[in-house]
mmCIF file of N, CA and C in Angstrom:
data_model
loop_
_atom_site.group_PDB
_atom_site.id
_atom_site.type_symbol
_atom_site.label_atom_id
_atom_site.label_comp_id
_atom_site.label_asym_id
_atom_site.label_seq_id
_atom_site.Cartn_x
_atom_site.Cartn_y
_atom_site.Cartn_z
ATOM 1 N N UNK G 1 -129.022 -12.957 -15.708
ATOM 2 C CA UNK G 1 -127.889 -12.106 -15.959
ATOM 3 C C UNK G 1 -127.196 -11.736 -14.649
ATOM 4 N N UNK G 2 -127.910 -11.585 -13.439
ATOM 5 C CA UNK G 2 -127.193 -11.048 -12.657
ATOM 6 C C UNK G 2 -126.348 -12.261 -11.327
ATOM 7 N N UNK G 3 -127.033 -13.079 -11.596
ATOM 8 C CA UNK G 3 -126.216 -14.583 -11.689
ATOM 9 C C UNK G 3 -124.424 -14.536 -12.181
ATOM 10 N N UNK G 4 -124.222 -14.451 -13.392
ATOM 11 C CA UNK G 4 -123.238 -14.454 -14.453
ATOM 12 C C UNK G 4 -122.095 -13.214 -13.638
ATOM 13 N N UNK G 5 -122.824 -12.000 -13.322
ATOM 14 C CA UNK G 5 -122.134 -11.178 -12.612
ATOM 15 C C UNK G 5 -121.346 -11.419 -11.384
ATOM 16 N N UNK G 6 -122.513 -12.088 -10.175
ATOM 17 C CA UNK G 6 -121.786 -12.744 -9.212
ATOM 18 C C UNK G 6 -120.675 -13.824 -9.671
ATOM 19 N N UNK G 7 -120.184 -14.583 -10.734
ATOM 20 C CA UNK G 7 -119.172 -15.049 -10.946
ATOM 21 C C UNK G 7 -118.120 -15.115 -10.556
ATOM 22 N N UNK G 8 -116.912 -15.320 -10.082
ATOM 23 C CA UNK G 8 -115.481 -14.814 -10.193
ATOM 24 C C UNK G 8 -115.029 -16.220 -10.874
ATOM 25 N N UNK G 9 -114.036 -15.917 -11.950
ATOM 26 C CA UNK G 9 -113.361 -16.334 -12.325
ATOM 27 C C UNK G 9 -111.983 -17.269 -11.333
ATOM 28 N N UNK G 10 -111.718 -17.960 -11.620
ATOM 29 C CA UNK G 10 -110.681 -18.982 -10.527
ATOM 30 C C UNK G 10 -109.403 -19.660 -11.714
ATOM 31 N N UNK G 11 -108.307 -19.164 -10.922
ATOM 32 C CA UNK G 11 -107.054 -19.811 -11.694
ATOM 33 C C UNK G 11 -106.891 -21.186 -11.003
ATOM 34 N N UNK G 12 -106.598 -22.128 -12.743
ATOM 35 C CA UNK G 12 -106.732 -23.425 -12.329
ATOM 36 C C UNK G 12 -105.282 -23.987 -12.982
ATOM 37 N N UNK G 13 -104.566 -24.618 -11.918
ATOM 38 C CA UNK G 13 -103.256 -24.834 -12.672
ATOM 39 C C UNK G 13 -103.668 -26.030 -12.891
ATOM 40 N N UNK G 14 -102.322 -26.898 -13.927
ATOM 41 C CA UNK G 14 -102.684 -27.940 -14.774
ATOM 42 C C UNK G 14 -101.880 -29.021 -13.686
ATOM 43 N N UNK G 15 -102.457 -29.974 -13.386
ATOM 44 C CA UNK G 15 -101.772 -30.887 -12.067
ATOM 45 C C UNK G 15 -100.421 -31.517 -12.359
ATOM 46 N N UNK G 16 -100.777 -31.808 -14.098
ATOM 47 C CA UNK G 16 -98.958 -32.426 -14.030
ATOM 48 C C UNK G 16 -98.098 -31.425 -14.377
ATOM 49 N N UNK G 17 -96.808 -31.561 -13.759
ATOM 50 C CA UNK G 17 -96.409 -30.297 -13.599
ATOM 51 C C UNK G 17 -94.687 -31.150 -14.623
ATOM 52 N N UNK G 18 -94.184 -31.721 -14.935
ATOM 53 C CA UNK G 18 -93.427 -32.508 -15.248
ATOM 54 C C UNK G 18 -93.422 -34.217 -16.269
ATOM 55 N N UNK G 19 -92.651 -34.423 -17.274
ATOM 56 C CA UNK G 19 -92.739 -35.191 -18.211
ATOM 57 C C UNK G 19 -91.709 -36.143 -17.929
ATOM 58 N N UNK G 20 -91.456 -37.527 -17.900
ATOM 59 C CA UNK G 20 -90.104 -38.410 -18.229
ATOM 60 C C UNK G 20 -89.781 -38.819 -19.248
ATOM 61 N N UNK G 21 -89.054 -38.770 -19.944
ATOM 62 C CA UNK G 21 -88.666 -39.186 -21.120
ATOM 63 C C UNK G 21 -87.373 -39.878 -21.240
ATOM 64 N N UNK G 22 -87.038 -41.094 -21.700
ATOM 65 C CA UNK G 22 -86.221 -41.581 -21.801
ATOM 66 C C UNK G 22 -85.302 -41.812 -20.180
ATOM 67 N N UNK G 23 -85.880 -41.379 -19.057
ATOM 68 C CA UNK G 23 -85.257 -41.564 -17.661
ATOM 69 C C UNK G 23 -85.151 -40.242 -16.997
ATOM 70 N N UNK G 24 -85.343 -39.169 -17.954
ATOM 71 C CA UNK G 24 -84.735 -37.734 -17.813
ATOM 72 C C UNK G 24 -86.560 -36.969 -17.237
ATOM 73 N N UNK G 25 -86.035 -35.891 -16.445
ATOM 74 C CA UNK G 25 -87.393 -35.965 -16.323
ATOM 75 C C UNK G 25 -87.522 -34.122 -16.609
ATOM 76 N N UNK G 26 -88.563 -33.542 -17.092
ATOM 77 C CA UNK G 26 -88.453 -32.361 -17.958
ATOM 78 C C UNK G 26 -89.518 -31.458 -17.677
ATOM 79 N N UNK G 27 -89.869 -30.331 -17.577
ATOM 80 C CA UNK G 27 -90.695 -29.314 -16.884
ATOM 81 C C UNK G 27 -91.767 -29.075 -18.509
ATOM 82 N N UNK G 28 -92.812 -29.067 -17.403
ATOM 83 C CA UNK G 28 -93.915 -28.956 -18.402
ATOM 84 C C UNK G 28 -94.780 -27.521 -18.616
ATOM 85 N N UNK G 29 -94.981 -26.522 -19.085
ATOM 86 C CA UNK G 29 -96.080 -25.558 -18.780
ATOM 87 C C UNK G 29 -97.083 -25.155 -20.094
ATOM 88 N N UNK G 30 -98.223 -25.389 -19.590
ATOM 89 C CA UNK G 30 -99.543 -25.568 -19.911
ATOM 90 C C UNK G 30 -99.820 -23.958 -19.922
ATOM 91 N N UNK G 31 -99.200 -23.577 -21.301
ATOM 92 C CA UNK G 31 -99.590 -21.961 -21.825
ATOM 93 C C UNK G 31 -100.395 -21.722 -23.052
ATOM 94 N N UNK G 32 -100.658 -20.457 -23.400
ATOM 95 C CA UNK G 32 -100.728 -20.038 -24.921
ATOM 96 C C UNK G 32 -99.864 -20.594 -26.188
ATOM 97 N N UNK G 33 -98.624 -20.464 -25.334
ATOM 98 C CA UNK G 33 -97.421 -21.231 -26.342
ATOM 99 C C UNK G 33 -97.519 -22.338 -26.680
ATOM 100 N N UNK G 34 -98.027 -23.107 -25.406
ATOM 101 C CA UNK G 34 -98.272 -25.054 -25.302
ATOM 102 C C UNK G 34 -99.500 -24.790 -27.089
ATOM 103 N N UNK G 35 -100.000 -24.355 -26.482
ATOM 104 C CA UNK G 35 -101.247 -24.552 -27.419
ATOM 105 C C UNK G 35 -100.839 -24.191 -28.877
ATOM 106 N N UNK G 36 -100.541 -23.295 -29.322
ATOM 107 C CA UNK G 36 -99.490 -22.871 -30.322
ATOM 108 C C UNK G 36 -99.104 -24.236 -30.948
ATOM 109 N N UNK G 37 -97.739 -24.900 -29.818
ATOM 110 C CA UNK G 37 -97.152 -25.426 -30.490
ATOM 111 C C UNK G 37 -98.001 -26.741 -31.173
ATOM 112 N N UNK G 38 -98.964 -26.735 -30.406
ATOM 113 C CA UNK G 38 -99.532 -28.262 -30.376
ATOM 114 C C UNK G 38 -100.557 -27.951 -31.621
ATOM 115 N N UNK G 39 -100.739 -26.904 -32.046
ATOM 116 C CA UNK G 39 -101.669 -26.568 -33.233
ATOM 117 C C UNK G 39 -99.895 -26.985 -34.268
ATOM 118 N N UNK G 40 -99.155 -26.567 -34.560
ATOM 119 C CA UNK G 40 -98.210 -26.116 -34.989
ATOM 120 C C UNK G 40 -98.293 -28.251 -35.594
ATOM 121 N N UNK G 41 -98.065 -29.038 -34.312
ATOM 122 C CA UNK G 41 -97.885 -30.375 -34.260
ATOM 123 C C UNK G 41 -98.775 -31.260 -35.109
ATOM 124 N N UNK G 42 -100.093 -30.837 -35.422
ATOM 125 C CA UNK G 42 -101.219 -30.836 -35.795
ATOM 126 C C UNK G 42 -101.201 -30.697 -37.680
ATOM 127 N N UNK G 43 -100.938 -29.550 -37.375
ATOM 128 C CA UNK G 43 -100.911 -29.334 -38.816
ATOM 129 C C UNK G 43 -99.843 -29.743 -39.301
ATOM 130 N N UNK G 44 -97.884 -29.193 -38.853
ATOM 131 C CA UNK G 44 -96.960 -29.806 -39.387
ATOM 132 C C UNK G 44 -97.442 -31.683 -39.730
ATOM 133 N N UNK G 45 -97.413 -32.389 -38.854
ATOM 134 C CA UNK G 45 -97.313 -33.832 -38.007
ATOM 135 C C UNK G 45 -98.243 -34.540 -38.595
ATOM 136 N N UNK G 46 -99.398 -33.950 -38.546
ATOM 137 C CA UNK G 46 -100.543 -34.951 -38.703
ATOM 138 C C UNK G 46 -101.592 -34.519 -40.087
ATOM 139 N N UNK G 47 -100.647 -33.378 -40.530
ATOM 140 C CA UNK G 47 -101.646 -33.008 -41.571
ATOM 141 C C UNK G 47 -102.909 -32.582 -41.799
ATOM 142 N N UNK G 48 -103.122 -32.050 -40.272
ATOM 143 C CA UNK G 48 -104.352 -31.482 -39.989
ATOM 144 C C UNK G 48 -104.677 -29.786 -39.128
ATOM 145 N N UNK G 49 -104.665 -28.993 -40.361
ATOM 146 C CA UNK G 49 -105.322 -27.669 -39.529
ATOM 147 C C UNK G 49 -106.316 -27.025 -38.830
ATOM 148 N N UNK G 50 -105.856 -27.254 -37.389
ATOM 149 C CA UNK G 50 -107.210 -27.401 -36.275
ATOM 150 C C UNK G 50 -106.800 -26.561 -35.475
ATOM 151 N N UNK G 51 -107.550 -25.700 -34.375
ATOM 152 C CA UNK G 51 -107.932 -24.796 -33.586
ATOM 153 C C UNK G 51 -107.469 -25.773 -32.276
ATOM 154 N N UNK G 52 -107.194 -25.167 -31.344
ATOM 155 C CA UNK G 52 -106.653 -25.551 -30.124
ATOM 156 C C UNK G 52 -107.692 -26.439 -29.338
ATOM 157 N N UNK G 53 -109.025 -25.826 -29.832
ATOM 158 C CA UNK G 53 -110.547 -26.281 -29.005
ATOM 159 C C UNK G 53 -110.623 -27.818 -29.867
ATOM 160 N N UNK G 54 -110.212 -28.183 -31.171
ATOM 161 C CA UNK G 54 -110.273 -29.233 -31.862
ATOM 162 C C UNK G 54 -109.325 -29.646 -30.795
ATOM 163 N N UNK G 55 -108.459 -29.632 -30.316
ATOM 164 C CA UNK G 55 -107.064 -30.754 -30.227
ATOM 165 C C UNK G 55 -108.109 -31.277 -29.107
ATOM 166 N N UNK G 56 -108.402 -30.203 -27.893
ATOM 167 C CA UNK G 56 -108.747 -30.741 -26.371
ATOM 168 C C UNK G 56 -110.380 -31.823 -27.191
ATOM 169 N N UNK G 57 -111.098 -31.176 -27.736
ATOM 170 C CA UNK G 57 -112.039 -32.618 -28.217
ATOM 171 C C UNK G 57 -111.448 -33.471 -28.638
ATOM 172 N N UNK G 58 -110.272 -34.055 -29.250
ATOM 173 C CA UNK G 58 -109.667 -35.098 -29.630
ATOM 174 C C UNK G 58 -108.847 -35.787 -27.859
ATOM 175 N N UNK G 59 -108.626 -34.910 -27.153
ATOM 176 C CA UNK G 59 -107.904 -35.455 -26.012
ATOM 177 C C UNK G 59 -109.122 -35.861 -25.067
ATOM 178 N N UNK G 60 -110.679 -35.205 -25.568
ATOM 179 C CA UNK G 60 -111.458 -36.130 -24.201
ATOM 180 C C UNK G 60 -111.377 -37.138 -24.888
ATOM 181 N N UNK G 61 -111.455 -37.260 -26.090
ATOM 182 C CA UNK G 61 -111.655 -38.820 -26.462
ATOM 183 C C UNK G 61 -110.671 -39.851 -26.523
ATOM 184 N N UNK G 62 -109.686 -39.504 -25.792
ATOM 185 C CA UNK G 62 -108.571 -40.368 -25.669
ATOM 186 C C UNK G 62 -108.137 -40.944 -26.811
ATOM 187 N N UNK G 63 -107.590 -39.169 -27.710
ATOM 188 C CA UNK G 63 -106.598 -39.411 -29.019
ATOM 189 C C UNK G 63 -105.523 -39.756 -28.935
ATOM 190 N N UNK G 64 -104.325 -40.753 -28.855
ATOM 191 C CA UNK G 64 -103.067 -40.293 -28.764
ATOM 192 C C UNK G 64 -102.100 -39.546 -29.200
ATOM 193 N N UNK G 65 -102.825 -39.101 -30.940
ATOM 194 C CA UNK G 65 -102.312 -37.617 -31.377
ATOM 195 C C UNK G 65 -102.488 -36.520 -30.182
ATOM 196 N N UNK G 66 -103.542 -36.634 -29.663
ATOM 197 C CA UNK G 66 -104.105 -34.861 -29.125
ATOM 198 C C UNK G 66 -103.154 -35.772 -27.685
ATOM 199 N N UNK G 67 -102.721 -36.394 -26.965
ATOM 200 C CA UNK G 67 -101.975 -36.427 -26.005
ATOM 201 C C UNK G 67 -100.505 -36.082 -26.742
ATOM 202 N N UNK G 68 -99.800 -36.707 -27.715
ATOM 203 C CA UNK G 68 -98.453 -36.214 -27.387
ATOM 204 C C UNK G 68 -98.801 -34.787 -27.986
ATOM 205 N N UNK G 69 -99.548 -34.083 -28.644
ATOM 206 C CA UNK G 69 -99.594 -32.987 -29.377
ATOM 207 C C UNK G 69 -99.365 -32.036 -27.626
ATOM 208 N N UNK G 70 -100.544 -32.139 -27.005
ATOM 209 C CA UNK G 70 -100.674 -30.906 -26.152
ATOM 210 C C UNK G 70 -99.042 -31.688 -24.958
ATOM 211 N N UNK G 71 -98.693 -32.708 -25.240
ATOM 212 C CA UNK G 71 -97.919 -32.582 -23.986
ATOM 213 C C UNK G 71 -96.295 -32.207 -24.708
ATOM 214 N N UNK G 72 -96.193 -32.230 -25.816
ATOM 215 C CA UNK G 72 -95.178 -32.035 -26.614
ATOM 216 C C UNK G 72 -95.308 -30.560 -26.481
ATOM 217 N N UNK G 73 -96.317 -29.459 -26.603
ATOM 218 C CA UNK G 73 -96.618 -28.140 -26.509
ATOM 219 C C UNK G 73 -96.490 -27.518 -25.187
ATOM 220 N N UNK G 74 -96.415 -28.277 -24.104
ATOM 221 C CA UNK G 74 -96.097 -27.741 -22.504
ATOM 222 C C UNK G 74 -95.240 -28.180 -22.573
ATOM 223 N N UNK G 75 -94.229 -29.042 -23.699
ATOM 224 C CA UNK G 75 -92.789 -29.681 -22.980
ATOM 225 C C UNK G 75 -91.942 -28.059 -23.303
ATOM 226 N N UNK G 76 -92.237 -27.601 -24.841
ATOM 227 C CA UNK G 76 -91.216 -27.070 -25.749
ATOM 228 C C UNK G 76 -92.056 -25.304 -24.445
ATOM 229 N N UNK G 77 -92.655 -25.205 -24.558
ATOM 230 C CA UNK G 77 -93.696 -24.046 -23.950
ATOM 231 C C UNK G 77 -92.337 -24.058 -22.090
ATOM 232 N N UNK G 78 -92.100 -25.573 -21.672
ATOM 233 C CA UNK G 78 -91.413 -25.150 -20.615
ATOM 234 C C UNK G 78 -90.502 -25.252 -20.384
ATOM 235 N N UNK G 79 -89.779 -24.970 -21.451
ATOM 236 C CA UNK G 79 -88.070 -24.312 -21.843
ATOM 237 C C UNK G 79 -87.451 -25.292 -22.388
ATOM 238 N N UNK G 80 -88.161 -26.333 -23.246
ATOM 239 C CA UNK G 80 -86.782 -27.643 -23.396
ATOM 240 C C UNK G 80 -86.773 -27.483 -24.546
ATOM 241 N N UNK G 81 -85.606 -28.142 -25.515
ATOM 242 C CA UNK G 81 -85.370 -27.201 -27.210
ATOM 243 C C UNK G 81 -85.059 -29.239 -27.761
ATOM 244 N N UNK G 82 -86.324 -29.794 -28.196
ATOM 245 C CA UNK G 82 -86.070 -31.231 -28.520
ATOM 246 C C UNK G 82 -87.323 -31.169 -29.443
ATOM 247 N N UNK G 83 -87.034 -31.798 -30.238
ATOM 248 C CA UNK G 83 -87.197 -31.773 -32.145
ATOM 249 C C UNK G 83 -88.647 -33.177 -31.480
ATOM 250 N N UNK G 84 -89.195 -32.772 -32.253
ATOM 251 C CA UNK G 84 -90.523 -33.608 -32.224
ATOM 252 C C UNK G 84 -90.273 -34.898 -32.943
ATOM 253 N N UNK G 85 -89.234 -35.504 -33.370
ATOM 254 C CA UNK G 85 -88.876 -36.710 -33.898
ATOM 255 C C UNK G 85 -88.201 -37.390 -32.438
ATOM 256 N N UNK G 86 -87.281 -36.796 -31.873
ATOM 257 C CA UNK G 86 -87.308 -37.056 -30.615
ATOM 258 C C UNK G 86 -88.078 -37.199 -29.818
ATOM 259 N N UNK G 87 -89.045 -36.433 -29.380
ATOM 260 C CA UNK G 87 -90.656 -36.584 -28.934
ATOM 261 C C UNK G 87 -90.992 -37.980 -28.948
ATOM 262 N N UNK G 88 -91.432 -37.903 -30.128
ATOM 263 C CA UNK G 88 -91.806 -39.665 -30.459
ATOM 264 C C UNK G 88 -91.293 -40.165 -30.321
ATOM 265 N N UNK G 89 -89.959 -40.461 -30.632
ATOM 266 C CA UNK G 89 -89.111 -41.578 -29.986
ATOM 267 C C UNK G 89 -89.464 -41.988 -28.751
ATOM 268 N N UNK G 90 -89.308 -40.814 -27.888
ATOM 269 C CA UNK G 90 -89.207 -41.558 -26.161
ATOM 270 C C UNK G 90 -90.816 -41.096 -25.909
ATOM 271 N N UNK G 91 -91.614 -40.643 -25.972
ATOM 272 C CA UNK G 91 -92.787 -40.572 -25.333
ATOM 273 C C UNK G 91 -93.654 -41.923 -25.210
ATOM 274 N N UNK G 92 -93.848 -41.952 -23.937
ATOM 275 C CA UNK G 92 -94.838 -43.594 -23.634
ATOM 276 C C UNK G 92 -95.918 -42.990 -23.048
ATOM 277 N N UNK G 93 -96.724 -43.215 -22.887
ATOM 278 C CA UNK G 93 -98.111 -42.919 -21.741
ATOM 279 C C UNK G 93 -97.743 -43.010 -20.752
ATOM 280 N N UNK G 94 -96.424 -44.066 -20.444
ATOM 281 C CA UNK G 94 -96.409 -44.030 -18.726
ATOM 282 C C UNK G 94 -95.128 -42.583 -18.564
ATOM 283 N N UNK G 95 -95.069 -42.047 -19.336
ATOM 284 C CA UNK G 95 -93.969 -41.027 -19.419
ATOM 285 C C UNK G 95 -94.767 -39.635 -18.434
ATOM 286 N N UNK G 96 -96.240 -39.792 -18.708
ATOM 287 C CA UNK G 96 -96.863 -39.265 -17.437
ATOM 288 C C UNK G 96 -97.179 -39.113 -16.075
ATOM 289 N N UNK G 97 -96.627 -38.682 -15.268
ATOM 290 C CA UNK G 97 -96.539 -38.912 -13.444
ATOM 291 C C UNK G 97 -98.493 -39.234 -13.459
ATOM 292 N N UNK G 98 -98.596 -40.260 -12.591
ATOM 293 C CA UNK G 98 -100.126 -40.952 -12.686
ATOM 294 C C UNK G 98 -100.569 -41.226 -13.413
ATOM 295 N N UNK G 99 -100.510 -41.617 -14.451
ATOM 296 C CA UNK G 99 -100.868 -42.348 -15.667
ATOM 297 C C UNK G 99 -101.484 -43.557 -15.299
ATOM 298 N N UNK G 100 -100.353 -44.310 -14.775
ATOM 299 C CA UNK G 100 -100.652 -46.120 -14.386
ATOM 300 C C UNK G 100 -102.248 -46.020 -13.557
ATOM 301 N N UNK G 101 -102.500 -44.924 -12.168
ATOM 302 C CA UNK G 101 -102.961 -45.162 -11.563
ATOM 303 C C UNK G 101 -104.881 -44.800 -12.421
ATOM 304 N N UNK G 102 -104.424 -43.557 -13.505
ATOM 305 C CA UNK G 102 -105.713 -43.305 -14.256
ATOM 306 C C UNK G 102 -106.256 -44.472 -15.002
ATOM 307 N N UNK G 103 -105.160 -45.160 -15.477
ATOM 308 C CA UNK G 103 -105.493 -46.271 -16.567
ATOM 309 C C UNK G 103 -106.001 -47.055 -15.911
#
């Protein structure tokens, strides 16, 4: 227990900070809201009502639902007003800054 005490907590920002889509390139933030929307994406989209902790287990496993879900949720979360049919349209994997180099 007194382990757990010595703790401090550490703010960890999310590294990509920005999305391209269609050539345009668009601010991303990785909030409460992101998560929201991406539950929102989930259930509207995919017909599935899941908890935020479901989406990120679907994204270790390299879902491509749980990728455009949470990156569609930091797009709309960092001020951009584009309809999730649009989303899909232009979203690619390489629409991610380092993508190529993870793959």
């Amino acid at each position: 227990m007194e382990q757990m005490q010595n703790q401090r907590g550490r703010y960890v920002a999310a590294p990509i900070k920005e999305i391209e889509l269609n050539g345009k390139r668009y601010a991303l933030l990785f909030s409460n809201r992101a998560a929201r929307v991406a539950e929102d994406v989930y259930e509207q989209q995919y017909g599935q009502d899941v908890g935020y902790a479901d989406i990120l287990t679907d994204l270790t496993k390299f879902k491509y639902k749980a990728v455009m879900a949470v990156f569609y949720g930091a797009l709309i979360a960092g001020g951009t007003d584009m309809s999730w049919e649009d989303f899909d349209t232009n979203f690619k994997l390489d629409s991610i800054p380092g993508i190529k180099e993870i793959i």
